[in-house]
Amino acid sequence: MTGSILSLNAGSSSIKFALFNAGPAMKATVRGEIEDLDSTPHFVARETAGAVLADRRLPDGFDAALHTLLDFADSHLGRDGLVAVGHRVVHGGADHIAPELITPALLTALEALTPLDPLHMPDNLAPMRAVADARPGLKQVACFDTAFHHTIPPLAARFALPRAISDSGVRRYGFHGLSYEFIARRLAQQAPVLAAGRVIAAHLGSGASLCALKDGISIETTTGFSALDGLVMATRCGLLDPGVILYLGRQGHSFSDIEDMLYQRSGLLGVSGLSGDVRVLLASDDPHAREAIDIFSYRIATETGALVSALGGLDGLIFTAGIGEHAPAIRSAVCGRLGWLGLRLDEAANTAGADRISAVDSRIDVRVIATDEEAMIAHHTRTVAQSAGR
């Protein structure tokens, strides 16, 4: 396939993007972001070597920002250079378990899934419509974050709820799947023997989760029906007794207030009262900041223990995403709580940010692997677009 692929990773107030050469090597040529979509959008594009290609404020409006991005791609690549656009879609429900060519019928089907994730799905669908309006002949592909976890067995996916509720789609889905798929593939390249074993990948960013991989296949994860479950995150609470929600409702909190609290005002921010950014908390002398970090690392360690049980043992632990890749203090705190597994950290390697950070006498292989969701989107987009024909 010739030309370039645009990968879009859309959130509520920003869009990360990357341009990839669609040839066999599939190399990124440009990366960037449109920030502040809910106010005055800020468009930044850089060559992968770091040179700034564009940096400017844009007129208000989501569609205007997408038009600017597409115009930039045209000017950078030439009018015929862009051959397909791939989108990260947070939720694929039970039926969408592989990347799909975006059609009007698929858009309708994905709109019907919005009740499963009302906070993310509208933001994921909006760029699809905007691109379709601006470039109606351009192929688009939906890449689902939940798809990688469709291999989780029914025993792990089902809640102990009445069957009528479960049959309506209330089950554990799992998220961050594009990141975990990339890690599984990269680990298979770097350490094929380890990749064929029992591995836990820790995607630690503003959103955070763990995934239990057996022979590169997801068999369990810490997120469930929503991206609220599992680990403490930047502003999300993580695992929570449902009785707390019932209590808050009886105390007069509205549904919308509880939803906003759990998604936007909890987690590291809620505990610290200072910030949801690990970098800020690690640099602070505030005891509440220290407590937030301690809870964060404690929960990662205890949830790791649960996934070890699901795997029947552990051969490797992989740290990835912003915190996992760049916060040695967090890696050290987590690994310090997992000594019972025979895990030993090489603190010098950890501090230096080495690829492999376990000590020579460690029973568990501990590594740091940079994730690349945009690359995974581009890979899937090329495959689906090629199958559909240009």
Tab-separated table of C-alpha atoms in Angstrom:
chain	number	residue	atom	x	y	z
A	1	MET	CA	0.000	0.000	0.000
A	2	THR	CA	1.330	3.443	-0.901
A	3	GLY	CA	0.546	6.798	0.647
A	4	SER	CA	0.018	7.703	4.292
A	5	ILE	CA	-2.381	6.840	7.089
A	6	LEU	CA	-3.684	9.310	9.659
A	7	SER	CA	-4.221	7.858	13.143
A	8	LEU	CA	-6.636	9.746	15.382
A	9	ASN	CA	-6.926	9.239	19.139
A	10	ALA	CA	-9.740	11.561	20.217
A	11	GLY	CA	-10.627	12.581	23.764
A	12	SER	CA	-13.033	15.059	25.275
A	13	SER	CA	-10.782	18.088	24.874
A	14	SER	CA	-7.913	16.927	22.665
A	15	ILE	CA	-6.990	14.777	19.692
A	16	LYS	CA	-3.638	13.041	19.405
A	17	PHE	CA	-2.699	12.286	15.830
A	18	ALA	CA	0.097	10.744	13.799
A	19	LEU	CA	0.880	10.280	10.131
A	20	PHE	CA	2.367	6.944	9.101
A	21	ASN	CA	3.897	5.850	5.840
A	22	ALA	CA	1.601	3.053	4.699
A	23	GLY	CA	4.439	0.990	3.246
A	24	PRO	CA	5.771	-2.252	4.746
A	25	ALA	CA	7.919	-0.444	7.345
A	26	MET	CA	4.925	1.550	8.660
A	27	LYS	CA	7.000	4.417	10.072
A	28	ALA	CA	5.543	7.501	11.743
A	29	THR	CA	6.568	10.692	9.964
A	30	VAL	CA	4.582	13.290	11.937
A	31	ARG	CA	3.043	13.347	15.395
A	32	GLY	CA	0.981	16.028	17.030
A	33	GLU	CA	-2.030	17.069	19.030
A	34	ILE	CA	-4.956	19.435	18.933
A	35	GLU	CA	-5.480	20.603	22.519
A	36	ASP	CA	-8.141	22.758	24.175
A	37	LEU	CA	-10.908	21.705	21.797
A	38	ASP	CA	-13.466	22.976	24.307
A	39	SER	CA	-12.028	26.509	24.273
A	40	THR	CA	-9.462	27.866	21.771
A	41	PRO	CA	-7.942	24.871	19.959
A	42	HIS	CA	-4.147	24.678	19.824
A	43	PHE	CA	-2.693	22.744	16.871
A	44	VAL	CA	0.858	21.383	17.092
A	45	ALA	CA	2.579	19.062	14.598
A	46	ARG	CA	6.159	17.823	14.761
A	47	GLU	CA	8.389	15.629	12.683
A	48	THR	CA	9.322	12.463	14.551
A	49	ALA	CA	12.833	13.883	14.907
A	50	GLY	CA	11.327	16.791	16.843
A	51	ALA	CA	11.243	19.685	14.374
A	52	VAL	CA	8.058	21.755	14.731
A	53	LEU	CA	6.043	21.831	11.509
A	54	ALA	CA	3.041	23.782	12.792
A	55	ASP	CA	2.114	25.522	16.033
A	56	ARG	CA	-0.906	27.792	16.047
A	57	ARG	CA	-4.194	28.636	17.675
A	58	LEU	CA	-7.332	27.824	15.702
A	59	PRO	CA	-10.822	29.263	15.457
A	60	ASP	CA	-13.344	27.826	17.871
A	61	GLY	CA	-15.133	24.669	16.830
A	62	PHE	CA	-14.392	20.971	16.498
A	63	ASP	CA	-15.085	20.757	12.767
A	64	ALA	CA	-12.733	23.669	12.072
A	65	ALA	CA	-9.978	21.899	13.988
A	66	LEU	CA	-10.473	18.674	11.984
A	67	HIS	CA	-10.445	20.621	8.718
A	68	THR	CA	-7.163	22.228	9.786
A	69	LEU	CA	-5.668	18.808	10.475
A	70	LEU	CA	-6.791	17.404	7.129
A	71	ASP	CA	-5.535	20.497	5.304
A	72	PHE	CA	-2.196	20.120	7.073
A	73	ALA	CA	-2.008	16.469	5.964
A	74	ASP	CA	-2.774	17.486	2.382
A	75	SER	CA	-0.143	20.223	2.347
A	76	HIS	CA	2.452	18.017	3.998
A	77	LEU	CA	1.781	14.903	1.921
A	78	GLY	CA	0.268	16.254	-1.254
A	79	ARG	CA	-3.424	16.012	-2.070
A	80	ASP	CA	-3.320	12.295	-2.906
A	81	GLY	CA	-0.962	11.347	-0.097
A	82	LEU	CA	-3.555	10.527	2.556
A	83	VAL	CA	-5.178	7.164	1.794
A	84	ALA	CA	-6.994	6.259	5.027
A	85	VAL	CA	-7.848	7.471	8.525
A	86	GLY	CA	-7.909	5.219	11.582
A	87	HIS	CA	-9.796	6.027	14.769
A	88	ARG	CA	-9.480	4.792	18.323
A	89	VAL	CA	-12.924	3.822	19.582
A	90	VAL	CA	-13.097	3.219	23.316
A	91	HIS	CA	-16.069	0.836	23.281
A	92	GLY	CA	-16.995	-1.846	20.779
A	93	GLY	CA	-19.519	-3.637	22.955
A	94	ALA	CA	-19.839	-7.409	22.685
A	95	ASP	CA	-20.030	-7.585	18.887
A	96	HIS	CA	-17.180	-5.432	17.540
A	97	ILE	CA	-14.121	-7.529	18.281
A	98	ALA	CA	-11.901	-6.558	15.330
A	99	PRO	CA	-11.162	-3.344	13.408
A	100	GLU	CA	-13.877	-2.450	10.901
A	101	LEU	CA	-14.315	-0.227	7.881
A	102	ILE	CA	-16.499	2.711	8.872
A	103	THR	CA	-19.801	2.789	7.005
A	104	PRO	CA	-23.100	4.545	7.725
A	105	ALA	CA	-24.381	1.252	9.162
A	106	LEU	CA	-21.392	0.940	11.496
A	107	LEU	CA	-21.804	4.540	12.660
A	108	THR	CA	-25.424	3.786	13.508
A	109	ALA	CA	-24.396	0.661	15.398
A	110	LEU	CA	-21.733	2.539	17.353
A	111	GLU	CA	-24.146	5.338	18.210
A	112	ALA	CA	-26.358	2.672	19.774
A	113	LEU	CA	-23.452	1.752	22.068
A	114	THR	CA	-23.211	5.283	23.484
A	115	PRO	CA	-25.195	4.372	26.648
A	116	LEU	CA	-22.400	1.923	27.522
A	117	ASP	CA	-19.881	4.791	27.557
A	118	PRO	CA	-21.581	8.191	27.274
A	119	LEU	CA	-18.430	10.083	28.247
A	120	HIS	CA	-16.137	8.720	25.519
A	121	MET	CA	-18.222	7.500	22.589
A	122	PRO	CA	-19.490	10.919	21.388
A	123	ASP	CA	-15.880	12.158	21.292
A	124	ASN	CA	-14.827	9.064	19.325
A	125	LEU	CA	-17.657	9.329	16.806
A	126	ALA	CA	-17.408	13.073	16.133
A	127	PRO	CA	-14.106	12.854	14.153
A	128	MET	CA	-15.558	10.074	11.974
A	129	ARG	CA	-18.457	12.297	10.942
A	130	ALA	CA	-16.210	15.329	10.447
A	131	VAL	CA	-13.797	13.399	8.206
A	132	ALA	CA	-16.693	11.860	6.248
A	133	ASP	CA	-18.119	15.327	5.592
A	134	ALA	CA	-14.762	16.842	4.617
A	135	ARG	CA	-13.366	13.883	2.630
A	136	PRO	CA	-16.303	11.615	1.671
A	137	GLY	CA	-14.136	9.360	-0.480
A	138	LEU	CA	-11.492	8.732	2.175
A	139	LYS	CA	-11.576	5.309	3.820
A	140	GLN	CA	-11.945	5.291	7.597
A	141	VAL	CA	-11.384	2.424	10.024
A	142	ALA	CA	-12.620	1.990	13.596
A	143	CYS	CA	-10.172	0.337	16.021
A	144	PHE	CA	-11.767	-0.769	19.281
A	145	ASP	CA	-10.077	-0.541	22.664
A	146	THR	CA	-12.279	-3.339	24.013
A	147	ALA	CA	-11.566	-5.753	21.142
A	148	PHE	CA	-8.280	-7.098	22.510
A	149	HIS	CA	-10.069	-8.301	25.642
A	150	HIS	CA	-12.753	-10.354	23.877
A	151	THR	CA	-10.607	-13.407	24.719
A	152	ILE	CA	-11.340	-13.019	28.435
A	153	PRO	CA	-13.297	-16.149	29.443
A	154	PRO	CA	-16.994	-15.838	30.356
A	155	LEU	CA	-16.158	-16.726	33.958
A	156	ALA	CA	-14.122	-13.524	34.231
A	157	ALA	CA	-16.416	-11.373	32.111
A	158	ARG	CA	-19.695	-12.025	33.932
A	159	PHE	CA	-20.960	-10.060	36.924
A	160	ALA	CA	-22.982	-11.913	39.562
A	161	LEU	CA	-26.131	-10.043	38.526
A	162	PRO	CA	-29.505	-11.346	37.330
A	163	ARG	CA	-29.111	-12.930	33.913
A	164	ALA	CA	-31.524	-10.489	32.303
A	165	ILE	CA	-29.176	-7.656	33.281
A	166	SER	CA	-26.086	-9.517	32.060
A	167	ASP	CA	-27.818	-10.423	28.804
A	168	SER	CA	-28.551	-6.727	28.196
A	169	GLY	CA	-24.791	-6.073	27.895
A	170	VAL	CA	-23.807	-5.401	31.505
A	171	ARG	CA	-20.548	-7.342	31.739
A	172	ARG	CA	-16.810	-6.761	32.004
A	173	TYR	CA	-15.290	-5.513	28.747
A	174	GLY	CA	-11.821	-4.168	29.582
A	175	PHE	CA	-10.088	-1.139	28.073
A	176	HIS	CA	-6.655	0.128	26.896
A	177	GLY	CA	-6.720	-2.794	24.479
A	178	LEU	CA	-4.828	-1.064	21.672
A	179	SER	CA	-1.995	-0.344	24.085
A	180	TYR	CA	-1.923	-3.922	25.347
A	181	GLU	CA	-2.008	-5.312	21.823
A	182	PHE	CA	1.001	-3.173	20.916
A	183	ILE	CA	2.867	-4.318	24.047
A	184	ALA	CA	2.094	-7.981	23.351
A	185	ARG	CA	3.461	-7.658	19.803
A	186	ARG	CA	6.537	-5.708	20.839
A	187	LEU	CA	7.325	-8.162	23.653
A	188	ALA	CA	7.052	-11.049	21.182
A	189	GLN	CA	9.741	-9.334	19.103
A	190	GLN	CA	12.013	-8.508	22.052
A	191	ALA	CA	11.621	-11.606	24.221
A	192	PRO	CA	9.596	-14.358	22.495
A	193	VAL	CA	10.095	-16.901	25.281
A	194	LEU	CA	8.774	-14.464	27.885
A	195	ALA	CA	5.921	-13.373	25.605
A	196	ALA	CA	4.771	-17.004	25.391
A	197	GLY	CA	4.526	-17.177	29.177
A	198	ARG	CA	2.521	-15.462	31.915
A	199	VAL	CA	2.883	-11.697	31.777
A	200	ILE	CA	1.151	-8.747	33.416
A	201	ALA	CA	1.257	-5.443	31.537
A	202	ALA	CA	0.697	-2.262	33.550
A	203	HIS	CA	-0.675	0.612	31.481
A	204	LEU	CA	-0.122	3.485	33.896
A	205	GLY	CA	-1.194	6.889	32.639
A	206	SER	CA	-3.952	9.320	33.558
A	207	GLY	CA	-6.103	6.286	32.869
A	208	ALA	CA	-4.584	3.121	34.328
A	209	SER	CA	-5.155	-0.611	34.237
A	210	LEU	CA	-3.456	-4.004	34.290
A	211	CYS	CA	-3.816	-6.838	31.806
A	212	ALA	CA	-2.996	-10.507	32.374
A	213	LEU	CA	-1.484	-11.996	29.199
A	214	LYS	CA	-0.974	-15.689	28.580
A	215	ASP	CA	0.904	-16.378	25.354
A	216	GLY	CA	0.113	-12.796	24.325
A	217	ILE	CA	-3.639	-13.230	24.821
A	218	SER	CA	-5.689	-11.232	27.312
A	219	ILE	CA	-7.300	-13.480	29.912
A	220	GLU	CA	-8.108	-10.875	32.585
A	221	THR	CA	-7.881	-7.130	33.158
A	222	THR	CA	-8.647	-4.675	35.933
A	223	THR	CA	-11.093	-2.470	34.043
A	224	GLY	CA	-14.582	-3.852	33.651
A	225	PHE	CA	-17.910	-2.492	32.444
A	226	SER	CA	-16.414	0.987	32.431
A	227	ALA	CA	-13.013	2.651	32.594
A	228	LEU	CA	-13.791	3.571	36.223
A	229	ASP	CA	-12.988	0.128	37.590
A	230	GLY	CA	-9.734	-1.282	38.916
A	231	LEU	CA	-6.732	0.920	39.648
A	232	VAL	CA	-6.712	4.403	41.125
A	233	MET	CA	-6.251	6.870	38.256
A	234	ALA	CA	-5.573	10.581	37.832
A	235	THR	CA	-9.147	11.667	38.501
A	236	ARG	CA	-11.054	8.345	38.591
A	237	CYS	CA	-11.689	6.393	41.749
A	238	GLY	CA	-10.975	2.863	40.551
A	239	LEU	CA	-12.462	-0.095	42.430
A	240	LEU	CA	-15.355	1.080	44.594
A	241	ASP	CA	-17.969	-0.623	46.740
A	242	PRO	CA	-21.296	-0.033	44.897
A	243	GLY	CA	-22.812	0.693	48.286
A	244	VAL	CA	-20.936	4.005	48.292
A	245	ILE	CA	-22.934	5.142	45.259
A	246	LEU	CA	-26.192	4.141	46.937
A	247	TYR	CA	-25.145	6.009	50.079
A	248	LEU	CA	-24.249	9.168	48.166
A	249	GLY	CA	-27.604	9.064	46.380
A	250	ARG	CA	-29.455	8.795	49.673
A	251	GLN	CA	-27.444	11.724	50.986
A	252	GLY	CA	-28.851	13.929	48.239
A	253	HIS	CA	-26.122	13.806	45.606
A	254	SER	CA	-27.581	13.869	42.097
A	255	PHE	CA	-26.724	11.226	39.509
A	256	SER	CA	-24.787	13.773	37.453
A	257	ASP	CA	-22.873	14.951	40.513
A	258	ILE	CA	-21.897	11.384	41.443
A	259	GLU	CA	-20.822	10.686	37.861
A	260	ASP	CA	-18.708	13.849	37.746
A	261	MET	CA	-17.197	13.030	41.149
A	262	LEU	CA	-16.191	9.507	40.160
A	263	TYR	CA	-14.743	10.463	36.771
A	264	GLN	CA	-13.359	13.965	37.323
A	265	ARG	CA	-12.797	14.657	41.038
A	266	SER	CA	-11.569	11.392	42.527
A	267	GLY	CA	-8.404	9.302	42.166
A	268	LEU	CA	-5.062	10.985	42.762
A	269	LEU	CA	-6.687	14.402	42.563
A	270	GLY	CA	-9.378	13.522	45.064
A	271	VAL	CA	-7.027	11.991	47.626
A	272	SER	CA	-4.334	14.654	47.347
A	273	GLY	CA	-6.579	17.668	46.893
A	274	LEU	CA	-3.671	18.966	44.827
A	275	SER	CA	-3.333	17.333	41.419
A	276	GLY	CA	-3.969	14.195	39.402
A	277	ASP	CA	-0.494	14.466	37.886
A	278	VAL	CA	1.978	12.005	39.405
A	279	ARG	CA	4.880	14.356	38.611
A	280	VAL	CA	3.330	17.102	40.733
A	281	LEU	CA	2.575	14.706	43.580
A	282	LEU	CA	6.056	13.176	43.629
A	283	ALA	CA	7.574	16.663	43.837
A	284	SER	CA	5.291	17.770	46.678
A	285	ASP	CA	5.954	17.651	50.447
A	286	ASP	CA	2.223	17.634	51.176
A	287	PRO	CA	1.345	14.487	53.193
A	288	HIS	CA	-1.861	14.095	51.202
A	289	ALA	CA	0.199	13.962	48.020
A	290	ARG	CA	2.327	11.228	49.574
A	291	GLU	CA	-0.802	9.350	50.606
A	292	ALA	CA	-2.195	9.528	47.069
A	293	ILE	CA	1.021	8.066	45.640
A	294	ASP	CA	1.050	5.336	48.276
A	295	ILE	CA	-2.553	4.349	47.544
A	296	PHE	CA	-1.809	4.357	43.814
A	297	SER	CA	1.171	1.998	44.122
A	298	TYR	CA	-0.545	-0.150	46.778
A	299	ARG	CA	-3.531	-0.776	44.540
A	300	ILE	CA	-1.341	-1.618	41.556
A	301	ALA	CA	0.471	-4.207	43.689
A	302	THR	CA	-2.690	-5.764	45.157
A	303	GLU	CA	-4.418	-5.938	41.772
A	304	THR	CA	-1.242	-7.498	40.351
A	305	GLY	CA	-1.604	-10.203	42.985
A	306	ALA	CA	-5.131	-10.929	41.802
A	307	LEU	CA	-3.982	-11.256	38.197
A	308	VAL	CA	-1.138	-13.573	39.256
A	309	SER	CA	-3.854	-15.833	40.615
A	310	ALA	CA	-5.755	-15.652	37.310
A	311	LEU	CA	-2.562	-16.568	35.418
A	312	GLY	CA	-1.504	-19.290	37.840
A	313	GLY	CA	1.894	-17.651	38.335
A	314	LEU	CA	3.969	-14.886	36.805
A	315	ASP	CA	6.966	-14.754	34.481
A	316	GLY	CA	7.090	-11.088	33.532
A	317	LEU	CA	5.867	-7.623	34.492
A	318	ILE	CA	5.786	-4.833	31.881
A	319	PHE	CA	5.423	-1.133	32.692
A	320	THR	CA	4.091	1.147	29.973
A	321	ALA	CA	2.271	4.453	29.248
A	322	GLY	CA	3.229	7.869	30.646
A	323	ILE	CA	3.708	6.962	34.303
A	324	GLY	CA	4.869	3.420	33.655
A	325	GLU	CA	7.516	4.601	31.213
A	326	HIS	CA	8.724	7.748	32.976
A	327	ALA	CA	8.240	7.408	36.758
A	328	PRO	CA	10.953	5.181	38.275
A	329	ALA	CA	9.735	6.024	41.790
A	330	ILE	CA	6.347	4.455	41.013
A	331	ARG	CA	7.941	1.372	39.454
A	332	SER	CA	10.139	0.998	42.526
A	333	ALA	CA	7.215	1.377	44.928
A	334	VAL	CA	5.130	-1.193	43.075
A	335	CYS	CA	7.943	-3.716	42.730
A	336	GLY	CA	8.876	-3.253	46.390
A	337	ARG	CA	5.449	-4.612	47.323
A	338	LEU	CA	5.861	-7.637	45.037
A	339	GLY	CA	8.972	-9.118	46.609
A	340	TRP	CA	6.905	-12.091	47.766
A	341	LEU	CA	6.833	-13.184	44.113
A	342	GLY	CA	10.615	-13.356	44.031
A	343	LEU	CA	10.697	-10.078	42.126
A	344	ARG	CA	13.898	-8.077	42.592
A	345	LEU	CA	14.468	-4.686	41.005
A	346	ASP	CA	17.785	-3.371	39.737
A	347	GLU	CA	17.432	0.133	41.158
A	348	ALA	CA	20.242	1.555	39.043
A	349	ALA	CA	18.668	0.231	35.851
A	350	ASN	CA	15.272	1.464	37.005
A	351	THR	CA	16.541	4.969	37.720
A	352	ALA	CA	18.343	5.050	34.374
A	353	GLY	CA	15.173	4.039	32.536
A	354	ALA	CA	16.652	0.851	31.088
A	355	ASP	CA	14.525	-1.497	29.001
A	356	ARG	CA	15.005	-4.314	31.506
A	357	ILE	CA	14.966	-3.276	35.156
A	358	SER	CA	14.847	-6.559	37.082
A	359	ALA	CA	17.906	-7.716	39.014
A	360	VAL	CA	19.865	-10.737	37.816
A	361	ASP	CA	18.518	-12.833	40.715
A	362	SER	CA	14.890	-11.846	40.131
A	363	ARG	CA	12.465	-14.688	39.446
A	364	ILE	CA	10.296	-12.201	37.521
A	365	ASP	CA	11.494	-10.437	34.366
A	366	VAL	CA	10.578	-6.745	34.714
A	367	ARG	CA	10.694	-4.493	31.652
A	368	VAL	CA	9.712	-1.027	30.469
A	369	ILE	CA	8.223	-0.886	26.970
A	370	ALA	CA	6.963	2.328	25.391
A	371	THR	CA	3.455	1.903	24.036
A	372	ASP	CA	2.184	3.369	20.772
A	373	GLU	CA	-1.571	3.244	20.319
A	374	GLU	CA	-1.375	5.382	17.184
A	375	ALA	CA	0.946	2.834	15.564
A	376	MET	CA	-1.493	0.051	16.391
A	377	ILE	CA	-4.327	2.078	14.863
A	378	ALA	CA	-2.258	2.652	11.709
A	379	HIS	CA	-1.426	-1.061	11.428
A	380	HIS	CA	-5.082	-2.075	11.666
A	381	THR	CA	-6.178	0.707	9.328
A	382	ARG	CA	-3.754	-0.396	6.628
A	383	THR	CA	-4.909	-4.016	6.915
A	384	VAL	CA	-8.630	-3.176	6.717
A	385	ALA	CA	-8.176	-0.550	3.974
A	386	GLN	CA	-6.139	-2.971	1.860
A	387	SER	CA	-8.822	-5.642	2.241
A	388	ALA	CA	-11.477	-3.139	1.190
A	389	GLY	CA	-9.439	-1.960	-1.793
A	390	ARG	CA	-8.541	1.628	-2.572
